[in-house]
JSON list of C-alpha atoms and ligand atoms in Angstrom, two decimals:
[
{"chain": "A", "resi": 1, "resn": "UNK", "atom": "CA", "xyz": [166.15, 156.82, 106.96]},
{"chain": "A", "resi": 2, "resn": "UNK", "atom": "CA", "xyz": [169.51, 156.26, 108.19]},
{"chain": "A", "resi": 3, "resn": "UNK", "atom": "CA", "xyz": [172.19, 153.61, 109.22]},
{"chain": "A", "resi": 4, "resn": "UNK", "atom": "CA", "xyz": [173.08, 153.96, 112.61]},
{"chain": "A", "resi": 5, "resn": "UNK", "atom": "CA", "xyz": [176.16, 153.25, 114.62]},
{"chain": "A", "resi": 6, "resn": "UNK", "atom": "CA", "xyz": [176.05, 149.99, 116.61]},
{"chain": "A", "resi": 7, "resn": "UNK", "atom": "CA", "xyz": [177.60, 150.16, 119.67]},
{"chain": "A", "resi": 8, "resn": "UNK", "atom": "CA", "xyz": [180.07, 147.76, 120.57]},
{"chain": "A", "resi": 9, "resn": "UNK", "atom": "CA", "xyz": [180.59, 145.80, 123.68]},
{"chain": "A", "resi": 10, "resn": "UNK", "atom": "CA", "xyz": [181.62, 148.10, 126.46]},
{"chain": "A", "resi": 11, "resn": "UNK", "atom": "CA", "xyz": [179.16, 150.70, 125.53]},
{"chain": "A", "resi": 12, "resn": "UNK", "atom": "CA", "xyz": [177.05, 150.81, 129.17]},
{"chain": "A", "resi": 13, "resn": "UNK", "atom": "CA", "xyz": [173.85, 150.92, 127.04]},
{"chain": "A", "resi": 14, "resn": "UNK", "atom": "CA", "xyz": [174.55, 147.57, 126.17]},
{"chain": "A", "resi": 15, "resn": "UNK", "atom": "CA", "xyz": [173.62, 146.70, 130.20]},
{"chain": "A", "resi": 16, "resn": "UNK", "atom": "CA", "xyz": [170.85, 148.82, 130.38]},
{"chain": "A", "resi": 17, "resn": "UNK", "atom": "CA", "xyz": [167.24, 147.53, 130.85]},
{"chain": "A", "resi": 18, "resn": "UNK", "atom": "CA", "xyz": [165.22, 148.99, 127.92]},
{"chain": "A", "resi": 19, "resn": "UNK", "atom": "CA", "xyz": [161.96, 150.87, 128.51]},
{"chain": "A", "resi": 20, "resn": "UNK", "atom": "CA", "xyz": [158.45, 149.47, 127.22]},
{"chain": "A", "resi": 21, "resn": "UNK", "atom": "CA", "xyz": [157.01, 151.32, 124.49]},
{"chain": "A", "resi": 22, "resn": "UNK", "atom": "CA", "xyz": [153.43, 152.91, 124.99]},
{"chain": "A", "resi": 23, "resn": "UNK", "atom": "CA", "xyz": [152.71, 154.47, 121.69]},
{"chain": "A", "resi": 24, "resn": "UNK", "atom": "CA", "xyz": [154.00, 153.66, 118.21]},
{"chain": "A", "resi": 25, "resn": "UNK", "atom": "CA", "xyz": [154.42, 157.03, 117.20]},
{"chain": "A", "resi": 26, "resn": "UNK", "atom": "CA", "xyz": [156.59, 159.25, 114.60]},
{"chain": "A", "resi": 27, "resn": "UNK", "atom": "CA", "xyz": [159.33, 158.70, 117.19]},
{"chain": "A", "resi": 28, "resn": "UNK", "atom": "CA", "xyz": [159.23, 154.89, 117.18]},
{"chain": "A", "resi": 29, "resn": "UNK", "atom": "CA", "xyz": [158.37, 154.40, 113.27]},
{"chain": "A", "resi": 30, "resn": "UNK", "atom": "CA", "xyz": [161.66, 156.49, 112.95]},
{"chain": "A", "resi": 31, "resn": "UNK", "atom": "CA", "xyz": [163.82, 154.53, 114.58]},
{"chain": "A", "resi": 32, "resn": "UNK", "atom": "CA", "xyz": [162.68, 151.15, 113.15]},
{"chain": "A", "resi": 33, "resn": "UNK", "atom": "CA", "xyz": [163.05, 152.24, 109.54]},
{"chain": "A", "resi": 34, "resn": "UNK", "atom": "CA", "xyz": [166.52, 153.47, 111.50]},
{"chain": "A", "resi": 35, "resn": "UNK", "atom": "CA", "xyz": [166.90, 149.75, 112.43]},
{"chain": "A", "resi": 36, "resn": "UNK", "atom": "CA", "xyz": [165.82, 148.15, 109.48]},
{"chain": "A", "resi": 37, "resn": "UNK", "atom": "CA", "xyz": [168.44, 149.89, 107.27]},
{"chain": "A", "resi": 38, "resn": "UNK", "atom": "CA", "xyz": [171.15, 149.19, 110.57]},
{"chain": "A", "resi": 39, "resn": "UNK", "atom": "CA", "xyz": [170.39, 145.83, 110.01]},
{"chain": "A", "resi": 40, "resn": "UNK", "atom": "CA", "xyz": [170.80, 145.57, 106.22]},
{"chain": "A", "resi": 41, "resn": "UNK", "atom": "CA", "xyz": [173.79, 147.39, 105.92]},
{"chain": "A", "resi": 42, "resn": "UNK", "atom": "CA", "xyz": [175.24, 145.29, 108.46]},
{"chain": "A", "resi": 43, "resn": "UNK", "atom": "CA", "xyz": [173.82, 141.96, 106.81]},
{"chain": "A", "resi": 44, "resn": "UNK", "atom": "CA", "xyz": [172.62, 140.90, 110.49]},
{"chain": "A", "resi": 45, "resn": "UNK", "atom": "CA", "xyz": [169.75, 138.58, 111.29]},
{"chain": "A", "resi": 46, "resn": "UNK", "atom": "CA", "xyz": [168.62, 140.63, 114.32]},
{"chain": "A", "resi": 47, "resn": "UNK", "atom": "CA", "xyz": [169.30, 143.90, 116.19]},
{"chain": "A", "resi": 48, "resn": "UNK", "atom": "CA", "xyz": [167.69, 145.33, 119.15]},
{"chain": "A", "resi": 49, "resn": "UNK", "atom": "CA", "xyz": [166.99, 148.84, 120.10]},
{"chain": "A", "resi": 50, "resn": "UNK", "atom": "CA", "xyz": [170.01, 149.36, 122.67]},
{"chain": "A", "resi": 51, "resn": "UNK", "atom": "CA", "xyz": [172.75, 148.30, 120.48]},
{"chain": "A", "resi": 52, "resn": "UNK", "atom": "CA", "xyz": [171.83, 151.49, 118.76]},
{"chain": "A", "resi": 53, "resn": "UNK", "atom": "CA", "xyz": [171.93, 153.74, 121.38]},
{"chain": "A", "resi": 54, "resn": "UNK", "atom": "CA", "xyz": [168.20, 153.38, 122.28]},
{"chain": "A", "resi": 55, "resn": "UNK", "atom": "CA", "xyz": [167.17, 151.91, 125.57]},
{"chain": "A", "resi": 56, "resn": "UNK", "atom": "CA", "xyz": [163.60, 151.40, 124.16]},
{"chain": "A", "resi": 57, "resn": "UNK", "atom": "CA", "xyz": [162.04, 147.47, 123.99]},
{"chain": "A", "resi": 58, "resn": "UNK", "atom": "CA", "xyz": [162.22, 147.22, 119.90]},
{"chain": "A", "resi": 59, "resn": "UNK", "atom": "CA", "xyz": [163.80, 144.52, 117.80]},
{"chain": "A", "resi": 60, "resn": "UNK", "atom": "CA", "xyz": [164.38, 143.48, 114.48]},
{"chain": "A", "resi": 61, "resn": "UNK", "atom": "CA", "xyz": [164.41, 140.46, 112.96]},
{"chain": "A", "resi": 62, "resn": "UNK", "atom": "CA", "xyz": [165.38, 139.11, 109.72]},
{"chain": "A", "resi": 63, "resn": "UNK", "atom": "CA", "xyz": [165.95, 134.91, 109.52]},
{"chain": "A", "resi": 64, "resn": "UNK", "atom": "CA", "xyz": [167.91, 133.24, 106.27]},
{"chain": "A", "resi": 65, "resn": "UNK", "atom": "CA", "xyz": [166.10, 131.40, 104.46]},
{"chain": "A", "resi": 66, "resn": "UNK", "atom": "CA", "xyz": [165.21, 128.26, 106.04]},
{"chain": "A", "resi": 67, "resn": "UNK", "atom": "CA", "xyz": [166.82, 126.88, 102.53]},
{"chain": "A", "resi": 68, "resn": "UNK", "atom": "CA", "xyz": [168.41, 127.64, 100.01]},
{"chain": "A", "resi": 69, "resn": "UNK", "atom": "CA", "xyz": [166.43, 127.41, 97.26]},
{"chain": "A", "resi": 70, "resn": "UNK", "atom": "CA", "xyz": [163.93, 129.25, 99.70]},
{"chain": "A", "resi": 71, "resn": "UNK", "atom": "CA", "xyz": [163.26, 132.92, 99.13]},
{"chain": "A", "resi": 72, "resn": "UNK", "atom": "CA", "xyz": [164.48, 134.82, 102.03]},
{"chain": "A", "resi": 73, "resn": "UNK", "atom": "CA", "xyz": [161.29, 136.66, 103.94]},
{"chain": "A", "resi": 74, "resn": "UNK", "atom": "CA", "xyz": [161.20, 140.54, 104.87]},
{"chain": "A", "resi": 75, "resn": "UNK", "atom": "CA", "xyz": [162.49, 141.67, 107.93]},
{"chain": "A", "resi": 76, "resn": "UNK", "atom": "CA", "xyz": [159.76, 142.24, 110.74]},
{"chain": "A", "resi": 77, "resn": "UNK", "atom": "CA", "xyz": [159.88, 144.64, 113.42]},
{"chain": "A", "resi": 78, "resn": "UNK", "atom": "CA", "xyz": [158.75, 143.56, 117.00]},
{"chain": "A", "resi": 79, "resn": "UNK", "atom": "CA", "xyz": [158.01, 145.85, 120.01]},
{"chain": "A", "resi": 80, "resn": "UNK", "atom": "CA", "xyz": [158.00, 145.16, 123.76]},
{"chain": "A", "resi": 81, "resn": "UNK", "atom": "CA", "xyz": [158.62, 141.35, 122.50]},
{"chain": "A", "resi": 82, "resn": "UNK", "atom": "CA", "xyz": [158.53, 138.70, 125.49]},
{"chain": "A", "resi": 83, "resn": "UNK", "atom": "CA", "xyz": [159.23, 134.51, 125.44]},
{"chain": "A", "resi": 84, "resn": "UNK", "atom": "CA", "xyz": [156.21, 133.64, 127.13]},
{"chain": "A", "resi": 85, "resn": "UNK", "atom": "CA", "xyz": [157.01, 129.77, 126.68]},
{"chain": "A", "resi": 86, "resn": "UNK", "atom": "CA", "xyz": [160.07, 127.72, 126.29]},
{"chain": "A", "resi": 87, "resn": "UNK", "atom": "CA", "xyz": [159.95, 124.42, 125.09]},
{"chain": "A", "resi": 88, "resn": "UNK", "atom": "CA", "xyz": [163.05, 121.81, 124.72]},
{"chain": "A", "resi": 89, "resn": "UNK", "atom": "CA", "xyz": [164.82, 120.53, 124.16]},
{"chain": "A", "resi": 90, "resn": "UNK", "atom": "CA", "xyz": [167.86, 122.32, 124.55]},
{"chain": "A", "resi": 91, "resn": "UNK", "atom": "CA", "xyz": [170.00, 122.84, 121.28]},
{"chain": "A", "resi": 92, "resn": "UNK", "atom": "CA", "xyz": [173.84, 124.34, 121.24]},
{"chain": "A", "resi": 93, "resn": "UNK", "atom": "CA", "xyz": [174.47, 126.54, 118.25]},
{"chain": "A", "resi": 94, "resn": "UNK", "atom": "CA", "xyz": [177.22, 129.18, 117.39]},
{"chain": "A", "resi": 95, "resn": "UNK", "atom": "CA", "xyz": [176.35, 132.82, 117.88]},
{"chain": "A", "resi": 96, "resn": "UNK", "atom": "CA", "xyz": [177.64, 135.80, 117.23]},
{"chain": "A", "resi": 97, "resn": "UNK", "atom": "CA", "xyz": [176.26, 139.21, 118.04]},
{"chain": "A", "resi": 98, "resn": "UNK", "atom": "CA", "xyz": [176.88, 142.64, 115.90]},
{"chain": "A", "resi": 99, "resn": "UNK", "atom": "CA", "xyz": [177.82, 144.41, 118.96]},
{"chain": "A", "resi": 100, "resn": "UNK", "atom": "CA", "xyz": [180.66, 141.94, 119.77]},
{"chain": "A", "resi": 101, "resn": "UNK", "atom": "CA", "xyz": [182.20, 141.19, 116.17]},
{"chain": "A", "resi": 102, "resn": "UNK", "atom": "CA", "xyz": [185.18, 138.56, 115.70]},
{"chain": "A", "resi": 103, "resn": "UNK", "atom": "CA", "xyz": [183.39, 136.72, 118.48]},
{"chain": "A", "resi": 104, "resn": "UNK", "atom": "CA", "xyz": [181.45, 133.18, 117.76]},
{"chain": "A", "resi": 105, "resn": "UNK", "atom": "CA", "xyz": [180.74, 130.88, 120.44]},
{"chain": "A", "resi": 106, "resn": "UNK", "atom": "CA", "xyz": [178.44, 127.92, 121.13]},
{"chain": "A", "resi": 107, "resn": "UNK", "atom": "CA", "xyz": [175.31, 129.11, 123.52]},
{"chain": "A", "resi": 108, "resn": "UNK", "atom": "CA", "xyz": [172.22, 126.87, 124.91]},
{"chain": "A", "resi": 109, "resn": "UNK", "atom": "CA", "xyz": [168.94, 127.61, 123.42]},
{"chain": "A", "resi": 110, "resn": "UNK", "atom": "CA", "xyz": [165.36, 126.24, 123.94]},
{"chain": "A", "resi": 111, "resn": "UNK", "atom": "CA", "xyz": [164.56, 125.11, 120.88]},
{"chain": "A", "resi": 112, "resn": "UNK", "atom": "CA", "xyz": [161.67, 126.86, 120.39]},
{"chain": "A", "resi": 113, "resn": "UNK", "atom": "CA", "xyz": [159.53, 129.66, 122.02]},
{"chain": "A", "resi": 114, "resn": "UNK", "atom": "CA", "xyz": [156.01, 131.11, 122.46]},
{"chain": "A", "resi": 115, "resn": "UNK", "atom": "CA", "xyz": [156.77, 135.47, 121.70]},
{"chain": "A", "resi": 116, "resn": "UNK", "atom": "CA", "xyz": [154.33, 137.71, 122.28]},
{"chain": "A", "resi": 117, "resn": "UNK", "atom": "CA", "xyz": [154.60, 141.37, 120.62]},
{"chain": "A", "resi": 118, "resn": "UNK", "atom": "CA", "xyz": [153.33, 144.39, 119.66]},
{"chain": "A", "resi": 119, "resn": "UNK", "atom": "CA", "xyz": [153.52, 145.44, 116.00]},
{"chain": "A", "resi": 120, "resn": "UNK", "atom": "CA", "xyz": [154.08, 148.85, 114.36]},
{"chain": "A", "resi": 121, "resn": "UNK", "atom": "CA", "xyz": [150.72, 148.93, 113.60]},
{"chain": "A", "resi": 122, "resn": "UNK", "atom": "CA", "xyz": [149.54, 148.43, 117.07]},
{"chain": "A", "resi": 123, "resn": "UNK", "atom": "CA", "xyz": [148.60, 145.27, 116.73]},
{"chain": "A", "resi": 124, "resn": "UNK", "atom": "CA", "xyz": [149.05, 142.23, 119.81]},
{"chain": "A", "resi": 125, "resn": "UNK", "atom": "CA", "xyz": [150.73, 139.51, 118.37]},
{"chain": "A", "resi": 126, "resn": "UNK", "atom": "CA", "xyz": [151.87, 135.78, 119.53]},
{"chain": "A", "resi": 127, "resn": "UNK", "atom": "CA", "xyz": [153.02, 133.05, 117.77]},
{"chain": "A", "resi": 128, "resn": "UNK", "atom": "CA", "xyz": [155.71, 130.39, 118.37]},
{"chain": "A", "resi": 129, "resn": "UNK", "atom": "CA", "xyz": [158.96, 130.14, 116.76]},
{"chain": "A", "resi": 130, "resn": "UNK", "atom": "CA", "xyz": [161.42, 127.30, 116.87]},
{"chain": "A", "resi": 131, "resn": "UNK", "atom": "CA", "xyz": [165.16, 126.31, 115.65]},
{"chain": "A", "resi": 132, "resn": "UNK", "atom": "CA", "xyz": [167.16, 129.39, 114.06]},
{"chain": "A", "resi": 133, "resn": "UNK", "atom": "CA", "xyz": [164.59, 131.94, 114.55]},
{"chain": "A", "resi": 134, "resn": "UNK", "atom": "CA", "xyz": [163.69, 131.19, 118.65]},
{"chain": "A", "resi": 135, "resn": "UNK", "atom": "CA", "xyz": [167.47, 131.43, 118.69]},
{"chain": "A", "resi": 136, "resn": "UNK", "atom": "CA", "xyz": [167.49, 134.86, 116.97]},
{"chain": "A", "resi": 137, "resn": "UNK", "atom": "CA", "xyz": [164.74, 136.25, 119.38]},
{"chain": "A", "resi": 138, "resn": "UNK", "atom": "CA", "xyz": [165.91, 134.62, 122.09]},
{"chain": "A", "resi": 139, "resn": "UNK", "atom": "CA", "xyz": [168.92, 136.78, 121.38]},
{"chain": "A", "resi": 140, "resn": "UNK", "atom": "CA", "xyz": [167.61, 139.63, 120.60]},
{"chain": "A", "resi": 141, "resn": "UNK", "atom": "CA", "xyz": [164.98, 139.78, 123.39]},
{"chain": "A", "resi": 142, "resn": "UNK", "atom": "CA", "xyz": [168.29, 139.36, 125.83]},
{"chain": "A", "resi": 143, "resn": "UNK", "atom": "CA", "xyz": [169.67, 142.44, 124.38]},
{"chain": "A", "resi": 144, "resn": "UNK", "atom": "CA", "xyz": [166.83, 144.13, 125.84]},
{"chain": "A", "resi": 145, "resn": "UNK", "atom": "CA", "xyz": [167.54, 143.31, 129.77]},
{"chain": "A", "resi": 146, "resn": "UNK", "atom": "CA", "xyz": [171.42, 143.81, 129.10]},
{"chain": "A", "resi": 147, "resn": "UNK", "atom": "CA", "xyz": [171.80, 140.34, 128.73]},
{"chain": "A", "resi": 148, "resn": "UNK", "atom": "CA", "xyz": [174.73, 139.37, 125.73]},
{"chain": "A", "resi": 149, "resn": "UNK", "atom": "CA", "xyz": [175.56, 136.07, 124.25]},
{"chain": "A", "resi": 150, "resn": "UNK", "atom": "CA", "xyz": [179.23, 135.52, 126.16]},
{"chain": "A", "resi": 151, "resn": "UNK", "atom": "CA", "xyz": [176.57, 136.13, 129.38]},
{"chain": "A", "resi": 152, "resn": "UNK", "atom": "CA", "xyz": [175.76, 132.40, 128.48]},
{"chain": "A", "resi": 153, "resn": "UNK", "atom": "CA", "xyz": [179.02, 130.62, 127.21]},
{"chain": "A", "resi": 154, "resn": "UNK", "atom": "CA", "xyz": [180.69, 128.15, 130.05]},
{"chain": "A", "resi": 155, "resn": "UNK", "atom": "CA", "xyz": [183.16, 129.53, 132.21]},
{"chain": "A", "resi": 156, "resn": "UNK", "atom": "CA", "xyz": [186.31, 128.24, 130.68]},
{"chain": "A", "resi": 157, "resn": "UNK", "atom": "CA", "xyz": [185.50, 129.54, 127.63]},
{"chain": "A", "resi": 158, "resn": "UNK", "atom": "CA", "xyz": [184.80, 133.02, 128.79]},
{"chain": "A", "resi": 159, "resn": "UNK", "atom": "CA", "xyz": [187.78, 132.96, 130.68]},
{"chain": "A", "resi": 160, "resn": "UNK", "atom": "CA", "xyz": [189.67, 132.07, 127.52]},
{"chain": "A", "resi": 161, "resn": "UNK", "atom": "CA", "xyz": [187.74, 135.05, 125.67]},
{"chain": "A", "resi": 162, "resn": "UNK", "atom": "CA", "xyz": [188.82, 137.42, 128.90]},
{"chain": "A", "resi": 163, "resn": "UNK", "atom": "CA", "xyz": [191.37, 139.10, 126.83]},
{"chain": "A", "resi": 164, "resn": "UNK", "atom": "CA", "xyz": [189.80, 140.05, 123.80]},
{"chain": "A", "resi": 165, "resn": "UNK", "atom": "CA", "xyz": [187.28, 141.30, 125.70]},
{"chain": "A", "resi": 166, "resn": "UNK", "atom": "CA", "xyz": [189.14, 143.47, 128.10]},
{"chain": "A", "resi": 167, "resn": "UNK", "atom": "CA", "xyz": [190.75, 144.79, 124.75]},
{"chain": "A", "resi": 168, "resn": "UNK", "atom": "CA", "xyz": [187.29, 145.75, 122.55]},
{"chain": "A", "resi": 169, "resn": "UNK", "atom": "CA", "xyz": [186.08, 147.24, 125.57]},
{"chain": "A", "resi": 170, "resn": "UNK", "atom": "CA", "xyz": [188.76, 149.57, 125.92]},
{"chain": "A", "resi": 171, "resn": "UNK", "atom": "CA", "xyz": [188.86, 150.61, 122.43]},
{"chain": "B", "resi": 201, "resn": "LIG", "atom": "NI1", "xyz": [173.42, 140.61, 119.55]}
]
């Protein structure tokens, strides 16, 4: 178990296209407990695999409470997840992203999506999620084609953000 760095924006892993994962072995269970406790520690609702340092298809994901008298669930841990279905309509929320902190901006979302995964126990999973949590693996399932949130903000606002950006990716 341990927290690992999260790379920042300007890292080049953040661009690369992860690898599929064939076997859930010692290896992967390793780095999701890795994840898990990335994610805590960081009070995140998602992370995926290369904002670690790993170009490997694994996320995970950990929604609010969809109230909040509601008890929050556990964190789940998804691998080789894909949107196989988008449905509208289309919703604009603020993001942000751990790997690009001080940064919030409005991105268009489906508002909700069909996912199919694998599980750490092997196990072939699909099931549709909608609102906050298609956002979060909408998100998330970007990371894993090098895709980031500011990929998907208008162009006057990323040329207002050009700056800051310039700057965190030189630090
Ligand atoms: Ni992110």
């Amino acid at each position: 178990m341990a927290v690992r760095e999260i790379r920042k924006y300007g890292d080049p892993v953040l661009r690369a296209k992860a690898n599929p994962i064939a076997d859930v072995d010692e290896e992967i269970r390793a780095l999701a407990t890795d994840m898990l406790d990335t994610l805590a520690k960081a009070e995140g609702v998602g992370l995926a695999g290369p904002q670690v340092g790993e170009e490997r298809r694994i996320i995970v994901v950990h929604p609010p409470p969809p109230a909040d008298d509601e008890e929050r669930e556990e964190p789940r841990v998804y691998l080789n997840p894909e949107i196989v279905e988008k449905r509208g309509p289309q919703e604009t929320e603020e993001e942000g992203c751990l790997s690009i902190p001080g940064i919030y901006e409005t991105v268009r979302r489906p508002h909700a999506v069909r996912v199919r995964a694998r599980s750490l126990e092997g196990e072939d999973l699909e099931f549709d999620a909608e609102g906050m949590l298609a956002r979060i693996f909408l998100h998330e399932i970007d990371h894993l084609d090098g895709v980031l949130f500011i990929d998907k903000i208008g162009p006057m606002r990323r040329a207002l953000l050009k700056r800051r950006l310039k700057e965190m990716a030189e630090e």
